[in-house]
Short mmCIF file of C-alpha atoms and ligand atoms in Angstrom, two decimals:
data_model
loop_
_atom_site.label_atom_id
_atom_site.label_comp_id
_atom_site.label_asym_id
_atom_site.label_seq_id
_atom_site.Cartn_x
_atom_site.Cartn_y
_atom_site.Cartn_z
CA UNK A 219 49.00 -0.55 -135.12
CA UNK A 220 48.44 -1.52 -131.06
CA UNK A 221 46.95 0.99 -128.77
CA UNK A 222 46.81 1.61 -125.18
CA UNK A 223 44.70 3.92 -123.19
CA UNK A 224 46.10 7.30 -121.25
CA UNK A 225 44.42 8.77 -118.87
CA UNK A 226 43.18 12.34 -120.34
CA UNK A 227 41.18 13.70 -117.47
CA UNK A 228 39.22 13.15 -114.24
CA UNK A 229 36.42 14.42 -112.21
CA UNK A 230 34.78 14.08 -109.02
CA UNK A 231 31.47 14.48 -107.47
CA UNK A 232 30.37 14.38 -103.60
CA UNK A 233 26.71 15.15 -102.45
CA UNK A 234 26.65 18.51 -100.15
CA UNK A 235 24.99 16.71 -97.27
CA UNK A 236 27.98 15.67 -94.86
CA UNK A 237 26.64 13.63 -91.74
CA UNK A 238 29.78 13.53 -89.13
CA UNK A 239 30.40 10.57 -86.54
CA UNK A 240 28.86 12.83 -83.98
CA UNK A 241 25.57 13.44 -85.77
CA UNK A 242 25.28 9.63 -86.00
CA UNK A 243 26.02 8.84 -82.34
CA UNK A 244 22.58 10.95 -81.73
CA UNK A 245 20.22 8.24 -83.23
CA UNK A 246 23.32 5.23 -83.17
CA UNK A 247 24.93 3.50 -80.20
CA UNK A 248 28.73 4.67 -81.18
CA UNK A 249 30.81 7.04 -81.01
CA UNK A 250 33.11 9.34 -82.84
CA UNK A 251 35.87 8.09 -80.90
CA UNK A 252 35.57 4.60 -81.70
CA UNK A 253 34.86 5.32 -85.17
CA UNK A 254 37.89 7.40 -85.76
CA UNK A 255 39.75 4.96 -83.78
CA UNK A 256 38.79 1.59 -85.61
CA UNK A 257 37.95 3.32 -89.06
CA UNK A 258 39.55 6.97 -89.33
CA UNK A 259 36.52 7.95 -90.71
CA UNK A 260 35.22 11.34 -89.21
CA UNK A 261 32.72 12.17 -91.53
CA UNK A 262 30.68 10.93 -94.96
CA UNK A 263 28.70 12.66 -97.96
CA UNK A 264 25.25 11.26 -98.37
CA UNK A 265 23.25 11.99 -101.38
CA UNK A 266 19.74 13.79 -100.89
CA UNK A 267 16.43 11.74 -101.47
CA UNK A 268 16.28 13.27 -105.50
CA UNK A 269 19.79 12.34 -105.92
CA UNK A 270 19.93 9.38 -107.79
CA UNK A 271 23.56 7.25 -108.68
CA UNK A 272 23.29 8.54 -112.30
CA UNK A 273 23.01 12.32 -110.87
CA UNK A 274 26.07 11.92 -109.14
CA UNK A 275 27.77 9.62 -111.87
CA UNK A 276 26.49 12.65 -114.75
CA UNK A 277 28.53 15.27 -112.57
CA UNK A 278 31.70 13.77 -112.33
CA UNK A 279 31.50 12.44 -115.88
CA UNK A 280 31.14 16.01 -117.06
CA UNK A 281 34.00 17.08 -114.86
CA UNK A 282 36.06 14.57 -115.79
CA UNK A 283 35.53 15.77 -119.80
CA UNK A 284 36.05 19.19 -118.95
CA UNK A 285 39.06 18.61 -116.91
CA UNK A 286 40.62 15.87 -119.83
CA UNK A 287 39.43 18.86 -122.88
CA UNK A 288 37.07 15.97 -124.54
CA UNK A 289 33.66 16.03 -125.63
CA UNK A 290 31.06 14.18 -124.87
CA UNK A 291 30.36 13.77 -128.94
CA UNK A 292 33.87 11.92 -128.85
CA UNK A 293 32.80 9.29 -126.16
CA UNK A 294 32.38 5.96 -127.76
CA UNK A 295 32.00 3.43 -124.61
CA UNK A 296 30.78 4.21 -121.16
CA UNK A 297 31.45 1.67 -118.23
CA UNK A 298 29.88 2.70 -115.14
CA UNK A 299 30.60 0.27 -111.89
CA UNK A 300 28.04 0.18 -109.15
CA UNK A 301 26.16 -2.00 -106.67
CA UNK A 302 23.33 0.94 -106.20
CA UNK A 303 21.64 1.23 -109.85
CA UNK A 304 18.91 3.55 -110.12
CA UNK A 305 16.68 0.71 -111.47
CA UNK A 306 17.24 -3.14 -111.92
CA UNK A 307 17.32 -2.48 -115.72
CA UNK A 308 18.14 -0.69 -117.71
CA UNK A 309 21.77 -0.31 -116.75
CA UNK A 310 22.21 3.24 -115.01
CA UNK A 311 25.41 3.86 -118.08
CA UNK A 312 22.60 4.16 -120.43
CA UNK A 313 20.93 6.69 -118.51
CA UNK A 314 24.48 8.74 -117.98
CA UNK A 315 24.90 8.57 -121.57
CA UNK A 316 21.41 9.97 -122.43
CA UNK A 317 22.22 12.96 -119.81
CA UNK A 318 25.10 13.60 -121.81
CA UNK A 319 23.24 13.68 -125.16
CA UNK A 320 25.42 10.53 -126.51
CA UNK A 321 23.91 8.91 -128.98
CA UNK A 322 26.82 6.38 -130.48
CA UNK A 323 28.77 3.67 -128.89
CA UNK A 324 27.63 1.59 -125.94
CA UNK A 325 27.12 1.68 -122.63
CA UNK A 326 26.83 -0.78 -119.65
CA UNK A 327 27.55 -1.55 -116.01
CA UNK A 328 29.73 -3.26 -114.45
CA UNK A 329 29.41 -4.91 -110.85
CA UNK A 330 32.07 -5.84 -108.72
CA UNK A 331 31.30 -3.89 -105.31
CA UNK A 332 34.11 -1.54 -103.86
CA UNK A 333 36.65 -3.61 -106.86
CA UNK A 334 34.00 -1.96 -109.56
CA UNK A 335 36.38 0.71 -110.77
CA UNK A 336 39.56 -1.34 -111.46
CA UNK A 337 36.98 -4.04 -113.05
CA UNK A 338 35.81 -1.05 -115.02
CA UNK A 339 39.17 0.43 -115.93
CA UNK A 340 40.22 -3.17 -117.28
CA UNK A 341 37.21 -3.45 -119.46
CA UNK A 342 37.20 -0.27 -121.01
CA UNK A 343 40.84 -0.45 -121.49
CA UNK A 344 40.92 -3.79 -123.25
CA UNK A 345 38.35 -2.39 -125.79
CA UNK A 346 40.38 0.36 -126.69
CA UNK A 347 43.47 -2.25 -126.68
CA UNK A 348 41.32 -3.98 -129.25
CA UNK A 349 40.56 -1.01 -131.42
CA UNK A 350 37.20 -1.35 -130.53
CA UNK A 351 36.66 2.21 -128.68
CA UNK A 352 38.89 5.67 -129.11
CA UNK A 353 37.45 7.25 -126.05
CA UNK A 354 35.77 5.90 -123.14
CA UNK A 355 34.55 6.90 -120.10
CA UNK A 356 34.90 5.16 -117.18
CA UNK A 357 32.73 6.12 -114.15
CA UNK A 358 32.26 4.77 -110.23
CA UNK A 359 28.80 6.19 -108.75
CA UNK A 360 27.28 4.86 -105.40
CA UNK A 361 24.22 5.88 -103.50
CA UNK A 362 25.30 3.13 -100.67
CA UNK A 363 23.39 5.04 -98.46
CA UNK A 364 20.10 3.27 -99.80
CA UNK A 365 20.99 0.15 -99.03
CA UNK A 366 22.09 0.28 -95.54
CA UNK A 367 20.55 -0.96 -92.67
CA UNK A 368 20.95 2.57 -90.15
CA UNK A 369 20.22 0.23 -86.90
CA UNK A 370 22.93 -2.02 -87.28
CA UNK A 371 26.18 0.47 -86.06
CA UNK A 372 28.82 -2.49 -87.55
CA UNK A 373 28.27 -1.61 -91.18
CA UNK A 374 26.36 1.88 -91.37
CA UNK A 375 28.89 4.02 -89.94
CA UNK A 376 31.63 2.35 -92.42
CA UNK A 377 30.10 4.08 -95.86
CA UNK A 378 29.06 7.23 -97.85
CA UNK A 379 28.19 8.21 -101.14
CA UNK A 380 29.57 9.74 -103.75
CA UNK A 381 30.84 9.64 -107.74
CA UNK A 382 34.37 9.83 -109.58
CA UNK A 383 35.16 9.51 -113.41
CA UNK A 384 38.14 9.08 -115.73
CA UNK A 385 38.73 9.99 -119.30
CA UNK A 386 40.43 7.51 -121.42
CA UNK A 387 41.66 8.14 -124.89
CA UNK A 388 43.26 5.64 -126.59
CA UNK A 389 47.19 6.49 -128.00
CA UNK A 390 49.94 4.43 -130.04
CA UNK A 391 51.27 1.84 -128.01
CA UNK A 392 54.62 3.20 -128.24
CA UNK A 393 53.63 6.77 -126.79
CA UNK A 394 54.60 7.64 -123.29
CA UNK A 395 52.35 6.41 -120.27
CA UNK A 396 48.80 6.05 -119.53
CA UNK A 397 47.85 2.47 -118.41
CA UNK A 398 50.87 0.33 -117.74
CA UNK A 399 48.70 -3.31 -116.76
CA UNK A 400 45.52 -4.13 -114.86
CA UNK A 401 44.96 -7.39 -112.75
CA UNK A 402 41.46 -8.55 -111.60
CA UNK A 403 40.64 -11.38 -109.63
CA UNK A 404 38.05 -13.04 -108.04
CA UNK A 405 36.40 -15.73 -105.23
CA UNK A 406 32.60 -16.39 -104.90
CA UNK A 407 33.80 -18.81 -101.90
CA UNK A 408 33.61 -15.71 -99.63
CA UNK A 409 30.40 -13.95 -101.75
CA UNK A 410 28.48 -14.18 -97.60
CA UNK A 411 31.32 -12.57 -95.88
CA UNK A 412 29.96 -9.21 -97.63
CA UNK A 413 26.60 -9.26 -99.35
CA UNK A 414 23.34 -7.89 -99.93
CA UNK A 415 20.13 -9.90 -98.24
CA UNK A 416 18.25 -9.40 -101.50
CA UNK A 417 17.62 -8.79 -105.03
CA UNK A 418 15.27 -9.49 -107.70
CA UNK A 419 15.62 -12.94 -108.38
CA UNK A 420 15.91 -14.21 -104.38
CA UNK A 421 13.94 -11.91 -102.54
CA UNK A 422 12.28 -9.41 -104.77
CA UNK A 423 13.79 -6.72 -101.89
CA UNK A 424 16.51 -4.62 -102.69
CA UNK A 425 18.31 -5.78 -98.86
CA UNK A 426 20.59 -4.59 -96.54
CA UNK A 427 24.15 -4.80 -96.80
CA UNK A 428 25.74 -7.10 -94.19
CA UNK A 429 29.43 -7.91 -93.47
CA UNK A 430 31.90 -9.97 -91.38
CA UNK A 431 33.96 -7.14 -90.80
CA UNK A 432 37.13 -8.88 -89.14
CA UNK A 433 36.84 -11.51 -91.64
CA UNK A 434 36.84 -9.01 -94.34
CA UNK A 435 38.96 -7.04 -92.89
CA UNK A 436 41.63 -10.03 -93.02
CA UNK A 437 41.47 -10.62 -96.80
CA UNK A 438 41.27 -7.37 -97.47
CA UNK A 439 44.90 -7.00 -96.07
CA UNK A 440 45.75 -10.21 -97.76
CA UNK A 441 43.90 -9.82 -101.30
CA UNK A 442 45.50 -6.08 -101.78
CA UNK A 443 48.95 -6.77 -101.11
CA UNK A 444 49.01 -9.97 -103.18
CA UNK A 445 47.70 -8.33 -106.27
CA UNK A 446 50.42 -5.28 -105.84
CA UNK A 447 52.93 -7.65 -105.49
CA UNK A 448 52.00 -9.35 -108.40
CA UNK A 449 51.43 -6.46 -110.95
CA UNK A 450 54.60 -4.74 -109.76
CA UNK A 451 56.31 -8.14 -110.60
CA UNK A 452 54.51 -8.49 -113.61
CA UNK A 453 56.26 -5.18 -114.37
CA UNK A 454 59.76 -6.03 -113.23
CA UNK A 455 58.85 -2.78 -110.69
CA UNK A 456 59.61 -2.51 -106.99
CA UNK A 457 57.14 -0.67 -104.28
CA UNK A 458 59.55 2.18 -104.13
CA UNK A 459 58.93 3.04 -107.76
CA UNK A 460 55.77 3.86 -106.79
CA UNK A 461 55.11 7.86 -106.65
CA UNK A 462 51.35 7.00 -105.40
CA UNK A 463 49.20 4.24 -104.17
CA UNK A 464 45.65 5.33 -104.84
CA UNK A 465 43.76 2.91 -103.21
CA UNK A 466 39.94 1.65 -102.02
CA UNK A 467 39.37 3.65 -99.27
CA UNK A 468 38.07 1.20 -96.68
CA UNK A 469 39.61 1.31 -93.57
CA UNK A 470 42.77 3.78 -92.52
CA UNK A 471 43.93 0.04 -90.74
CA UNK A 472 43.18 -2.06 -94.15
CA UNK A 473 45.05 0.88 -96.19
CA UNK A 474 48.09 1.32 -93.39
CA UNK A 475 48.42 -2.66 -93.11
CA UNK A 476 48.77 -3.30 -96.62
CA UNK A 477 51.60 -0.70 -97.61
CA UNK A 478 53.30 -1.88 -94.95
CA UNK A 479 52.85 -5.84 -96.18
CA UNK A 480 54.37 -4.63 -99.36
CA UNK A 481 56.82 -2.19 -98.03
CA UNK A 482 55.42 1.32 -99.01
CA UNK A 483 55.57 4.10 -97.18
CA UNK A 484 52.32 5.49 -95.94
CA UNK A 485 53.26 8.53 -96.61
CA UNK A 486 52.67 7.72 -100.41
CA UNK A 487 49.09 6.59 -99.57
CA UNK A 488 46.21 8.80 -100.67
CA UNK A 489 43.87 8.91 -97.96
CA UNK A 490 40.17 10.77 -98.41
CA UNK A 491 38.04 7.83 -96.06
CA UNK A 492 38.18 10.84 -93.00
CA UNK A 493 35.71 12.86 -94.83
CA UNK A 494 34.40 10.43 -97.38
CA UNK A 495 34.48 6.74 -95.44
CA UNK A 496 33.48 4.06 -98.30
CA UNK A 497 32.53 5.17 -101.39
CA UNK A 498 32.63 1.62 -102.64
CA UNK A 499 32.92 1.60 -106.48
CA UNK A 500 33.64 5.42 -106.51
CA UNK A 501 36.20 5.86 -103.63
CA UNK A 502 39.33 5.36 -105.99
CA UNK A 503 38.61 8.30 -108.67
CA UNK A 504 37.38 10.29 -105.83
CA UNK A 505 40.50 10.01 -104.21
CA UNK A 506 42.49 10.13 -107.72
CA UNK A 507 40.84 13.33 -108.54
CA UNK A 508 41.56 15.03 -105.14
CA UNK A 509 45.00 14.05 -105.14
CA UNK A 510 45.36 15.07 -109.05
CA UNK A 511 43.81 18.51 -108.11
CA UNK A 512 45.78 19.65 -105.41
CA UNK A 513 48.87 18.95 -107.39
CA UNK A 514 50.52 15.86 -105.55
CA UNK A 515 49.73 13.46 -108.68
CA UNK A 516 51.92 15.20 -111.18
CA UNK A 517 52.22 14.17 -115.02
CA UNK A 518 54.52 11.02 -115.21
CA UNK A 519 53.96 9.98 -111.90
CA UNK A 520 53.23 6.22 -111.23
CA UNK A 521 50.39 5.23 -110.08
CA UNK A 522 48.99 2.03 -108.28
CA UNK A 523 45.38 1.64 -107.65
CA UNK A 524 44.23 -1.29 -105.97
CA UNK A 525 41.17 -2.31 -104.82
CA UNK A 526 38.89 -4.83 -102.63
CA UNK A 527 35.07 -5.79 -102.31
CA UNK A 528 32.47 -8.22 -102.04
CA UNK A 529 32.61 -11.34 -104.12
CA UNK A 530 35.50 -11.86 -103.06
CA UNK A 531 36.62 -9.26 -106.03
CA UNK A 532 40.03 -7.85 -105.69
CA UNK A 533 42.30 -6.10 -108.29
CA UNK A 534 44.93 -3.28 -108.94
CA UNK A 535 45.99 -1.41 -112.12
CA UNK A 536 49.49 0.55 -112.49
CA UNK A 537 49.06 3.93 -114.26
CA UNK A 538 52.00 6.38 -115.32
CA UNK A 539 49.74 9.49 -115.26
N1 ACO B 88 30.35 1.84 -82.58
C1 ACO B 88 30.66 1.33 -81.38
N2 ACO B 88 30.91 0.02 -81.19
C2 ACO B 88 30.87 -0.78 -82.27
C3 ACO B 88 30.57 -0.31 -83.55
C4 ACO B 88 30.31 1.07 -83.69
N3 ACO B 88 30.02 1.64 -84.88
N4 ACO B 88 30.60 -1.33 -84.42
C5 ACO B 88 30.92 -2.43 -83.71
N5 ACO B 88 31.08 -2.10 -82.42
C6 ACO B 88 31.41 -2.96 -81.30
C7 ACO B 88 31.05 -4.40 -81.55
O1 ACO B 88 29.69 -4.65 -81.27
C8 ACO B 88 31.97 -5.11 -80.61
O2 ACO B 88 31.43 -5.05 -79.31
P1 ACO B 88 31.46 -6.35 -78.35
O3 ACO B 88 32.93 -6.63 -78.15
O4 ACO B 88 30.75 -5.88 -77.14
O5 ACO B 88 30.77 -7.44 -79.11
C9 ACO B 88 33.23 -4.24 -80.60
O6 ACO B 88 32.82 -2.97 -81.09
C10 ACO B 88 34.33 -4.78 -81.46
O7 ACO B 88 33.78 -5.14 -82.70
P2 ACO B 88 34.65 -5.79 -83.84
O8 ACO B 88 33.77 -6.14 -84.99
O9 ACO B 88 35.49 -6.86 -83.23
O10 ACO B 88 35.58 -4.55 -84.22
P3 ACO B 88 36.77 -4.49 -85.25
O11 ACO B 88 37.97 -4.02 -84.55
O12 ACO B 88 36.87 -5.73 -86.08
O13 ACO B 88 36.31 -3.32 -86.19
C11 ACO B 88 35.36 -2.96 -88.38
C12 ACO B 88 35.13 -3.44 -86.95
C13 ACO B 88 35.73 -1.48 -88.34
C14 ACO B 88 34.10 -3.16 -89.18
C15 ACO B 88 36.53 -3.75 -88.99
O14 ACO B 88 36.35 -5.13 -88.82
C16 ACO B 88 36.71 -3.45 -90.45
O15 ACO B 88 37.04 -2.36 -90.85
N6 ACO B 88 36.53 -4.46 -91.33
C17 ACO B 88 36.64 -4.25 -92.75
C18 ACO B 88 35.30 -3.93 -93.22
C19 ACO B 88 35.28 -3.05 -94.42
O16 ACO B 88 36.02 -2.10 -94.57
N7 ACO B 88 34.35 -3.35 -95.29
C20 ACO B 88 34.07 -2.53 -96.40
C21 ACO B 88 33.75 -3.31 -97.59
S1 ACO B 88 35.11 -4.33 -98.09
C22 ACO B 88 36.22 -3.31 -98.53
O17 ACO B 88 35.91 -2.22 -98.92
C23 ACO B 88 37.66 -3.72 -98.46
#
């Protein structure tokens, strides 16, 4: 028999701190105004010094059971994307699945920058396509925050932190739904056009992130609307078949740009970047699970989420929910 994964539940989890564009304009040459006008970010969540990216991945992993009815007992794989581990080893998965009491199965991380929870989604998928796991979680935690640098106003004002999960429980092939195709993709050509300045094995630093934002900013555009183009084509689909795009929530221009490269109308776009900015690898089941709990996802819908990061690592996934 051939399986496929459906999406049973998902969960969310912000930090309470919220720092707004005005609070950073007190200690940051910028303004609110410019950031709203360049970004459309107005405010972001930033987790508290004892807040660690497992805290914040446990939470919306248990949220994400709770809201999908399933048990932690019944999770077999957990895939956790981030580029802010608590520690260089072990991965931070194995540390969610010891809060959880889960003893079975495995657990890893995955790291593919803001494209971490579509890479994420693909690989827990395929194992369940293989047989190899019945229920999986998969999980996007950040604690960006850490590894900004707060003097340089091009980059810091741009992200927040923050934690979303999904539930995925593998069904028949035949049944109704769940997730239709993934495509990743990826170019280490542009890995200095968004990086970290360190890491174990080149600096022994953790580093800062640093960007080329209007170079990013460019194959971002690009990247995203290629990859929806494809994946809808992949599944003889058209952009209007679309109920929701659910995508990385970078920039309101990078998200308004590319629907309009592929011919979507905005007003299908979930947007959460004005009070979250960047979540990186957890902005797209933050924004999944807001839009899922205020009722505008609705069972059967179909879904897009796309996503781009540093790398270059780019990717999208259709979902009928
Ligand atoms: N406040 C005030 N002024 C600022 C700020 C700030 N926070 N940041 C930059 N500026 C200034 C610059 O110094 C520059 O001044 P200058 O002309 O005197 O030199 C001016 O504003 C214009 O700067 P640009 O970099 O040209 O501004 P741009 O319109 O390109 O916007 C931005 C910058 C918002 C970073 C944009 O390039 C962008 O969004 N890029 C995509 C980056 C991104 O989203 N990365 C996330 C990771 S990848 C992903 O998730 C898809």
């Amino acid at each position: 028999m051939s399986f496929k994964s459906k999406l049973a539940g998902c969960g969310a989890y912000l930090p309470e701190r919220v720092i707004t564009n005005h609070e950073l304009s007190e200690t940051l040459d910028t303004s609110d105004e410019w950031i709203q006008q360049r970004t459309g970010i107005s405010e972001r969540r930033i987790a508290a010094k004892n807040e660690l990216t497992s805290d914040l991945a446990v939470k919306a992993a248990r949220a994400a059971l709770k809201h999908g009815g399933v048990l932690a007992s019944e999770i077999d794989l957990i895939v956790l994307a981030t580029a802010t581990p608590d520690k260089t080893f072990p991965a931070t998965a194995t540390k969610v699945q010891a809060d959880l009491g889960i003893t079975r199965g495995a657990a890893f991380d995955i790291q593919a920058v803001c494209t971490g929870f579509i890479y994420a989604l693909n690989v827990a998928d395929n194992f369940i396509r293989v047989g190899q796991s019945n229920n999986a979680l998969v999980i996007g935690a950040e604690t960006i925050s850490r590894i900004l640098d707060w003097e340089d106003r091009r980059t810091s004002v741009l992200f927040g932190d923050g934690a979303g999960a999904v539930v995925l429980r593998s069904v028949p092939e035949a049944e109704f739904g769940g997730i239709l195709s993934t495509q990743i993709r990826s170019d280490g050509r542009y890995q200095n056009l968004l990086h970290v300045d360190g890491g174990p094995s080149s600096t022994m630093t953790v580093g800062h992130l640093r960007m080329e934002g209007k170079e990013v900013f460019r194959h971002a555009v690009t990247n995203m609307s290629s990859v929806l183009e494809d994946i809808l084509k992949e599944n003889e689909l058209e952009p209007n078949d679309l109920d929701w795009l659910v995508p990385h929530q970078a920039n309101r221009r990078i998200l308004e740009r590319t629907a309009k490269k592929i011919g979507l109308s905005t007003e299908k776009v979930v947007v959460t970047l004005d009070r979250h900015a960047n979540t990186s690898a957890a902005s797209i089941p933050l924004a999944l699970t807001e839009a899922v709990g205020d009722g505008r996802i609705k069972a059967g819908d179909l879904l897009a989420l796309e996503a781009m990061g540093g790398g270059f690592t780019w990717g999208a996934s259709l979902v009928r929910w």
